[in-house]
Amino acid sequence: YDDLVAPVRNGLTVDGKLYAVPFYAESSFTLYRKDLFDAAGLKMPEQPTYDQITEFADKLTDKSKEQYGLCLRGKPGWGENMAFVGTLVNTFGGQWFDMDWKPQINSDAWKKAIGWYVDTMKKDGPPGISSNGFNENQTLFASGHCAMWIDATSAAGRVYDPKQSKVADKVAFAKAPVAVTPNGSAWGWAWSLAIPASTKKADAAKSFVKWATSKAYV
C-alpha cells in the first residue's frame, strides 16, 4: 500500500479505503531533443508555456529535412487526441460544462485552445496528423523526426532504449506545458483491478489481483 504513488493511491481511495489495486499509471509530459535545442541555442524550462512551445516549434521545424517542431496526437478518440485536447483546454482556462451543466465548448478558452492546436500542427507538425496517435508519434519521435512531443510518460521506456530509438542519447524531458493556469495541464491515469461484491469466485479473484499487481510481475 505505502509503495503506491500517493496521487494514484488517493485517486482509488474513499474514506481511507482502497477500492482498487493499480497495476499501471501514467501522466503526461514534454519530450524534447536536447541536441536540437543546443544547436539552435534554445533552452527548455522546467515547465514551458504554450507560447514557448510555439516559439520552439517554429524555430526547430525544417520540413526539407523531415524535422518537425512538434508532434501531437491527431487521431480522433478519447484514448487518442482527446486525452491531450482535454488537458490543453484545461490549461487554457476552459471547461466542458459550467456549474449549471451548460456546455462550454463554444467559449473563448476552447476557441483559443483548439485554434492553437490546429494552427501549430499545420505549421510545425508532421504530415498525416489526423492519423497520428500515440504509437505513430512514438515512432516518429524515436526515428528522429520530432523536436518535441507532448504525450504520456510511458513513452520514456521506448525513446530511451537504443534498440528501439535512434535518439536514445539525445532525449530530455520537461513538465507538460501550461497556458493561463496549471490546473489540469497534465493528465493522470491509473489502470486498476477491483473485485465486485457480487463475485462467486472471490478467492480466485484475489489471487489473480495479488499476482497481477505484484512487483515480480509488474
Short mmCIF file of C-alpha atoms in Angstrom, two decimals:
data_model
loop_
_atom_site.label_atom_id
_atom_site.label_comp_id
_atom_site.label_asym_id
_atom_site.label_seq_id
_atom_site.Cartn_x
_atom_site.Cartn_y
_atom_site.Cartn_z
CA TYR A 1 0.00 0.00 0.00
CA ASP A 2 2.69 2.50 1.01
CA ASP A 3 4.73 1.85 -2.13
CA LEU A 4 1.94 3.21 -4.35
CA VAL A 5 2.49 6.75 -5.65
CA ALA A 6 0.31 8.99 -3.47
CA PRO A 7 -1.81 10.59 -6.26
CA VAL A 8 -2.61 7.15 -7.66
CA ARG A 9 -3.41 5.72 -4.26
CA ASN A 10 -5.56 8.71 -3.33
CA GLY A 11 -7.50 8.53 -6.58
CA LEU A 12 -8.57 4.98 -5.77
CA THR A 13 -9.34 5.62 -2.11
CA VAL A 14 -12.59 6.72 -0.48
CA ASP A 15 -12.82 7.40 3.27
CA GLY A 16 -9.45 5.76 3.81
CA LYS A 17 -10.38 2.56 1.98
CA LEU A 18 -8.63 1.44 -1.20
CA TYR A 19 -11.26 0.23 -3.68
CA ALA A 20 -8.99 -1.00 -6.49
CA VAL A 21 -5.38 -2.05 -6.93
CA PRO A 22 -3.41 -0.26 -9.66
CA PHE A 23 -1.07 -2.13 -11.96
CA TYR A 24 -0.09 0.85 -14.12
CA ALA A 25 -0.25 4.63 -14.01
CA GLU A 26 0.95 7.49 -16.15
CA SER A 27 0.88 11.25 -16.52
CA SER A 28 1.82 13.49 -19.44
CA PHE A 29 4.99 15.47 -20.06
CA THR A 30 7.09 17.13 -22.75
CA LEU A 31 9.76 15.11 -24.52
CA TYR A 32 12.34 17.04 -26.49
CA ARG A 33 15.58 16.66 -28.41
CA LYS A 34 18.28 18.31 -26.34
CA ASP A 35 20.75 18.15 -29.26
CA LEU A 36 18.42 20.18 -31.50
CA PHE A 37 17.77 22.67 -28.71
CA ASP A 38 21.50 23.09 -28.08
CA ALA A 39 22.25 23.55 -31.78
CA ALA A 40 19.56 26.24 -32.04
CA GLY A 41 20.66 27.99 -28.84
CA LEU A 42 17.36 27.23 -27.13
CA LYS A 43 16.76 26.28 -23.50
CA MET A 44 13.76 24.27 -22.39
CA PRO A 45 12.47 25.46 -18.99
CA GLU A 46 11.39 23.02 -16.31
CA GLN A 47 7.78 23.73 -17.26
CA PRO A 48 7.34 25.52 -20.58
CA THR A 49 4.39 27.68 -21.54
CA TYR A 50 2.45 27.01 -24.71
CA ASP A 51 3.78 30.30 -26.08
CA GLN A 52 7.30 28.95 -25.60
CA ILE A 53 6.35 25.65 -27.21
CA THR A 54 5.10 27.61 -30.23
CA GLU A 55 8.34 29.60 -30.41
CA PHE A 56 10.49 26.47 -30.13
CA ALA A 57 8.43 24.57 -32.69
CA ASP A 58 8.66 27.40 -35.22
CA LYS A 59 12.44 27.56 -34.86
CA LEU A 60 13.02 23.81 -34.96
CA THR A 61 10.81 22.87 -37.89
CA ASP A 62 12.73 22.07 -41.06
CA LYS A 63 10.39 20.25 -43.40
CA SER A 64 13.11 19.84 -46.02
CA LYS A 65 14.83 17.51 -43.54
CA GLU A 66 11.55 15.93 -42.37
CA GLN A 67 12.20 17.52 -38.99
CA TYR A 68 9.03 18.72 -37.32
CA GLY A 69 8.95 21.09 -34.39
CA LEU A 70 6.13 19.40 -32.53
CA CYS A 71 4.29 16.08 -32.67
CA LEU A 72 0.85 15.72 -31.08
CA ARG A 73 -1.93 13.18 -31.25
CA GLY A 74 -4.40 13.94 -34.03
CA LYS A 75 -6.10 10.58 -34.38
CA PRO A 76 -9.67 11.03 -33.10
CA GLY A 77 -10.87 9.26 -29.97
CA TRP A 78 -10.93 9.59 -26.20
CA GLY A 79 -7.89 7.35 -25.90
CA GLU A 80 -6.09 9.31 -28.60
CA ASN A 81 -6.28 13.05 -29.34
CA MET A 82 -8.91 13.85 -26.72
CA ALA A 83 -6.55 12.79 -23.96
CA PHE A 84 -4.30 15.67 -24.99
CA VAL A 85 -7.06 18.09 -26.03
CA GLY A 86 -8.69 17.79 -22.60
CA THR A 87 -5.53 18.95 -20.83
CA LEU A 88 -4.94 21.65 -23.45
CA VAL A 89 -8.39 23.12 -22.89
CA ASN A 90 -7.94 22.89 -19.12
CA THR A 91 -4.74 24.91 -19.08
CA PHE A 92 -6.19 27.50 -21.49
CA GLY A 93 -8.87 28.06 -18.83
CA GLY A 94 -11.67 26.13 -20.49
CA GLN A 95 -14.11 23.56 -19.17
CA TRP A 96 -16.63 21.16 -20.64
CA PHE A 97 -19.58 22.43 -18.58
CA ASP A 98 -20.28 25.27 -16.18
CA MET A 99 -21.69 24.70 -12.69
CA ASP A 100 -25.21 24.54 -14.16
CA TRP A 101 -24.15 21.83 -16.64
CA LYS A 102 -24.32 24.14 -19.63
CA PRO A 103 -21.82 23.11 -22.35
CA GLN A 104 -18.86 25.47 -22.68
CA ILE A 105 -17.23 24.23 -25.88
CA ASN A 106 -18.04 27.49 -27.68
CA SER A 107 -16.23 29.57 -25.06
CA ASP A 108 -13.25 31.79 -25.86
CA ALA A 109 -10.95 29.42 -23.94
CA TRP A 110 -11.99 26.48 -26.11
CA LYS A 111 -11.57 28.52 -29.28
CA LYS A 112 -8.08 29.63 -28.25
CA ALA A 113 -7.02 26.12 -27.26
CA ILE A 114 -8.31 24.41 -30.39
CA GLY A 115 -7.04 27.29 -32.53
CA TRP A 116 -3.55 26.82 -31.09
CA TYR A 117 -3.75 23.07 -31.66
CA VAL A 118 -4.84 23.29 -35.30
CA ASP A 119 -2.58 26.21 -36.26
CA THR A 120 0.54 24.73 -34.65
CA MET A 121 0.05 21.34 -36.24
CA LYS A 122 -0.44 22.93 -39.66
CA LYS A 123 2.76 24.95 -39.29
CA ASP A 124 5.06 22.66 -37.38
CA GLY A 125 3.52 19.19 -37.27
CA PRO A 126 4.27 16.14 -39.41
CA PRO A 127 2.14 15.08 -42.37
CA GLY A 128 -0.93 12.97 -41.69
CA ILE A 129 -1.61 14.49 -38.28
CA SER A 130 -5.22 13.29 -38.29
CA SER A 131 -3.98 9.69 -38.47
CA ASN A 132 -1.25 10.03 -35.84
CA GLY A 133 -1.94 8.66 -32.39
CA PHE A 134 0.36 7.67 -29.54
CA ASN A 135 2.04 4.81 -31.41
CA GLU A 136 2.58 6.77 -34.61
CA ASN A 137 4.08 9.73 -32.76
CA GLN A 138 6.26 7.45 -30.69
CA THR A 139 7.66 6.02 -33.91
CA LEU A 140 8.18 9.50 -35.38
CA PHE A 141 9.99 10.72 -32.27
CA ALA A 142 12.12 7.60 -31.88
CA SER A 143 13.15 7.81 -35.54
CA GLY A 144 14.30 11.41 -35.16
CA HIS A 145 11.50 13.33 -36.87
CA CYS A 146 10.11 15.27 -33.88
CA ALA A 147 11.90 18.02 -31.99
CA MET A 148 9.23 17.93 -29.27
CA TRP A 149 6.40 15.62 -28.35
CA ILE A 150 3.80 16.18 -25.61
CA ASP A 151 2.38 12.84 -24.53
CA ALA A 152 2.34 10.05 -21.96
CA THR A 153 5.18 9.38 -19.54
CA SER A 154 5.01 5.74 -20.62
CA ALA A 155 6.83 6.77 -23.81
CA ALA A 156 10.09 7.18 -21.90
CA GLY A 157 10.88 3.48 -21.89
CA ARG A 158 10.98 3.20 -25.67
CA VAL A 159 12.57 6.52 -26.58
CA TYR A 160 15.36 5.87 -24.05
CA ASP A 161 16.02 2.37 -25.40
CA PRO A 162 18.81 2.44 -28.01
CA LYS A 163 17.44 -0.78 -29.51
CA GLN A 164 14.17 0.99 -30.33
CA SER A 165 15.18 4.64 -30.62
CA LYS A 166 17.69 6.42 -32.85
CA VAL A 167 17.69 9.37 -30.45
CA ALA A 168 18.00 7.49 -27.15
CA ASP A 169 21.01 9.53 -26.02
CA LYS A 170 19.53 12.84 -27.18
CA VAL A 171 16.23 12.88 -25.25
CA ALA A 172 15.29 15.10 -22.33
CA PHE A 173 12.05 15.75 -20.51
CA ALA A 174 10.11 18.69 -19.06
CA LYS A 175 6.73 19.06 -17.41
CA ALA A 176 3.59 19.31 -19.51
CA PRO A 177 3.16 22.90 -20.77
CA VAL A 178 0.86 25.49 -19.24
CA ALA A 179 -1.10 28.39 -20.70
CA VAL A 180 -3.14 30.51 -18.28
CA THR A 181 -3.48 28.01 -15.41
CA PRO A 182 -1.57 24.92 -14.25
CA ASN A 183 -4.82 23.23 -13.19
CA GLY A 184 -5.37 20.13 -15.28
CA SER A 185 -2.42 20.86 -17.56
CA ALA A 186 -1.33 17.21 -17.40
CA TRP A 187 -3.38 14.07 -17.22
CA GLY A 188 -3.14 11.35 -14.62
CA TRP A 189 -4.42 7.85 -15.32
CA ALA A 190 -4.36 4.62 -13.36
CA TRP A 191 -5.30 1.20 -14.69
CA SER A 192 -6.55 -0.90 -11.81
CA LEU A 193 -8.16 -4.16 -10.82
CA ALA A 194 -11.14 -4.45 -8.48
CA ILE A 195 -13.36 -7.33 -7.39
CA PRO A 196 -17.16 -6.85 -7.48
CA ALA A 197 -19.02 -7.61 -4.27
CA SER A 198 -21.28 -10.00 -6.20
CA THR A 199 -18.47 -12.32 -7.31
CA LYS A 200 -18.74 -16.04 -6.62
CA LYS A 201 -15.01 -16.52 -7.11
CA ALA A 202 -13.59 -14.10 -4.56
CA ASP A 203 -10.61 -16.23 -3.57
CA ALA A 204 -9.56 -16.84 -7.18
CA ALA A 205 -10.02 -13.15 -7.99
CA LYS A 206 -7.91 -12.11 -5.01
CA SER A 207 -5.15 -14.50 -6.04
CA PHE A 208 -5.15 -13.09 -9.56
CA VAL A 209 -5.12 -9.46 -8.39
CA LYS A 210 -2.29 -10.22 -5.98
CA TRP A 211 -0.24 -11.81 -8.76
CA ALA A 212 -1.08 -9.25 -11.47
CA THR A 213 -0.09 -6.32 -9.26
CA SER A 214 2.95 -7.91 -7.63
CA LYS A 215 6.38 -6.35 -8.03
CA ALA A 216 7.63 -9.55 -9.65
CA TYR A 217 5.05 -9.29 -12.43
CA VAL A 218 4.72 -5.54 -12.85
#
